[in-house]
Short mmCIF file of C-alpha atoms in Angstrom, two decimals:
data_model
loop_
_atom_site.label_atom_id
_atom_site.label_comp_id
_atom_site.label_asym_id
_atom_site.label_seq_id
_atom_site.Cartn_x
_atom_site.Cartn_y
_atom_site.Cartn_z
CA UNK A 20 0.05 -0.18 -0.03
CA UNK A 21 1.05 3.68 -0.36
CA UNK A 22 0.64 6.11 2.12
CA UNK A 23 1.53 9.98 2.18
CA UNK A 24 2.53 9.22 5.82
CA UNK A 25 5.02 7.14 7.69
CA UNK A 26 4.67 4.67 10.37
CA UNK A 27 6.75 6.91 12.71
CA UNK A 28 3.88 9.30 12.33
CA UNK A 29 1.06 6.87 13.02
CA UNK A 30 3.09 5.34 15.83
CA UNK A 31 3.46 8.76 17.33
CA UNK A 32 -0.30 9.67 16.67
CA UNK A 33 0.28 12.44 14.25
CA UNK A 34 -1.68 10.92 11.85
CA UNK A 35 -4.90 9.35 12.59
CA UNK A 36 -4.84 5.85 10.80
CA UNK A 37 -6.12 2.83 12.58
CA UNK A 38 -7.21 -0.77 12.20
CA UNK A 39 -10.42 -0.34 10.08
CA UNK A 40 -8.54 2.16 7.73
CA UNK A 41 -5.62 -0.35 7.33
CA UNK A 42 -7.81 -3.06 6.53
CA UNK A 43 -9.93 -1.00 4.15
CA UNK A 44 -6.85 -0.05 2.12
CA UNK A 45 -5.77 -3.65 2.19
CA UNK A 46 -8.85 -4.88 0.73
CA UNK A 47 -8.54 -1.97 -1.89
CA UNK A 48 -4.92 -3.22 -2.72
CA UNK A 49 -6.30 -6.92 -2.95
CA UNK A 50 -9.19 -5.48 -4.97
CA UNK A 51 -6.78 -3.97 -7.38
CA UNK A 52 -4.07 -6.40 -7.75
CA UNK A 53 -6.42 -9.72 -7.71
CA UNK A 54 -9.95 -8.57 -7.86
CA UNK A 55 -10.43 -9.63 -11.48
CA UNK A 56 -9.25 -13.20 -10.64
CA UNK A 57 -11.18 -13.24 -7.11
CA UNK A 58 -14.84 -12.69 -6.00
CA UNK A 59 -17.05 -13.55 -2.86
CA UNK A 60 -15.39 -15.79 -0.22
CA UNK A 61 -12.08 -16.08 -2.17
CA UNK A 62 -11.55 -12.38 -2.20
CA UNK A 63 -12.46 -12.24 1.45
CA UNK A 64 -10.01 -15.22 2.20
CA UNK A 65 -7.37 -13.59 0.37
CA UNK A 66 -7.69 -10.20 2.04
CA UNK A 67 -7.61 -12.18 5.32
CA UNK A 68 -4.44 -14.13 4.18
CA UNK A 69 -2.36 -10.97 3.53
CA UNK A 70 -3.70 -9.22 6.67
CA UNK A 71 -2.41 -12.47 8.52
CA UNK A 72 0.94 -12.09 6.54
CA UNK A 73 1.03 -8.42 7.89
CA UNK A 74 0.02 -9.45 11.33
CA UNK A 75 2.57 -11.64 11.43
CA UNK A 76 5.52 -8.85 9.85
CA UNK A 77 3.93 -6.43 12.58
CA UNK A 78 4.78 -8.85 15.68
CA UNK A 79 8.02 -9.56 13.65
CA UNK A 80 7.47 -13.31 13.59
CA UNK A 81 10.78 -15.08 11.65
CA UNK A 82 9.42 -17.07 8.24
CA UNK A 83 10.13 -20.01 10.43
CA UNK A 84 7.64 -19.16 13.17
CA UNK A 85 4.97 -18.27 10.47
CA UNK A 86 5.39 -21.60 8.76
CA UNK A 87 4.60 -23.22 12.43
CA UNK A 88 1.62 -21.09 12.76
CA UNK A 89 0.31 -22.05 9.36
CA UNK A 90 0.95 -25.81 10.07
CA UNK A 91 -2.54 -27.47 8.61
CA UNK A 92 -3.36 -24.69 6.51
CA UNK A 93 -5.14 -25.84 3.44
CA UNK A 94 -3.87 -25.84 0.90
CA UNK A 95 -0.36 -25.87 2.37
CA UNK A 96 1.84 -23.21 1.98
CA UNK A 97 5.48 -23.95 0.69
CA UNK A 98 8.48 -22.21 2.10
CA UNK A 99 8.85 -20.18 -1.03
CA UNK A 100 5.31 -18.79 -0.95
CA UNK A 101 5.75 -18.03 2.64
CA UNK A 102 9.00 -16.02 1.73
CA UNK A 103 7.42 -14.41 -1.34
CA UNK A 104 4.34 -13.22 0.78
CA UNK A 105 6.52 -12.05 3.50
CA UNK A 106 8.24 -9.93 1.30
CA UNK A 107 5.11 -8.55 -0.22
CA UNK A 108 3.99 -7.68 3.34
CA UNK A 109 6.94 -6.31 4.82
CA UNK A 110 6.25 -2.80 4.22
CA UNK A 111 2.49 -2.99 5.26
CA UNK A 112 3.42 -4.97 8.20
CA UNK A 113 5.62 -2.07 9.61
CA UNK A 114 2.41 0.11 9.24
CA UNK A 115 0.51 -2.14 11.15
CA UNK A 116 3.08 -2.62 13.60
CA UNK A 117 2.86 1.36 13.90
CA UNK A 118 -0.85 1.25 14.59
CA UNK A 119 -0.46 -1.74 17.03
CA UNK A 120 2.43 0.59 19.03
CA UNK A 121 -0.13 3.52 18.90
CA UNK A 122 -2.42 1.67 20.50
CA UNK A 123 0.00 0.25 23.08
CA UNK A 124 0.95 4.00 24.11
CA UNK A 125 -2.53 5.24 23.94
CA UNK A 126 -3.52 2.76 26.62
CA UNK A 127 -0.31 2.36 28.78
CA UNK A 128 -0.70 6.03 29.85
CA UNK A 129 -4.12 5.27 31.05
CA UNK A 130 -3.04 1.78 32.90
CA UNK A 131 0.01 3.13 34.25
CA UNK A 132 -2.18 5.76 36.00
CA UNK A 133 -4.62 3.18 37.21
CA UNK A 134 -1.71 0.84 38.57
CA UNK A 135 -0.35 3.79 40.61
CA UNK A 136 2.55 3.64 38.79
CA UNK A 137 3.38 -0.02 38.74
CA UNK A 138 5.20 -0.47 35.41
CA UNK A 139 4.96 -4.45 35.19
CA UNK A 140 1.17 -4.19 36.05
CA UNK A 141 0.56 -1.18 33.57
CA UNK A 142 2.32 -3.06 30.82
CA UNK A 143 0.60 -6.05 31.30
CA UNK A 144 -2.71 -4.71 31.66
CA UNK A 145 -1.98 -2.28 28.32
CA UNK A 146 -1.01 -5.64 26.46
CA UNK A 147 -4.31 -7.41 27.56
CA UNK A 148 -6.39 -4.19 26.49
CA UNK A 149 -4.50 -3.86 23.05
CA UNK A 150 -5.02 -7.75 22.18
CA UNK A 151 -8.73 -7.27 22.88
CA UNK A 152 -9.15 -4.35 21.10
CA UNK A 153 -7.13 -5.95 17.89
CA UNK A 154 -9.12 -9.37 18.51
CA UNK A 155 -12.47 -7.51 18.31
CA UNK A 156 -11.80 -6.05 14.91
CA UNK A 157 -10.23 -9.37 13.71
CA UNK A 158 -13.76 -11.04 14.51
CA UNK A 159 -15.26 -8.16 12.99
CA UNK A 160 -13.38 -8.73 9.73
CA UNK A 161 -13.73 -12.35 9.65
CA UNK A 162 -17.44 -12.71 10.21
#
């Protein structure tokens, strides 16, 4: 995808770009690149697969870890296909990672106040909140 802003600007909150915006733009990109070949469920599955690879890039999984996560995926993905898809999603994964970081920063300040300055407790609470937020969006998209 192409943006007129950087992942750093998103992470710092200088630009308002969120998970819904990212998924919308990802859908547009998939439609542009593959729309004439895919429709209906195949199109949605393709969007979800690319989102999954962007997510794996955002959380910095290695190709080996990605391959382990995709065990049982039908049809199976070859190592070459995993490598190629990781390369395709690398820059998009950086943007998604910036969205995740922005969410973390947004919730961490609140959690730190509520935890009376206990950084470990605040970090744990923040990660739980961010994961909940992300999971809600993912369930919405996959429905």
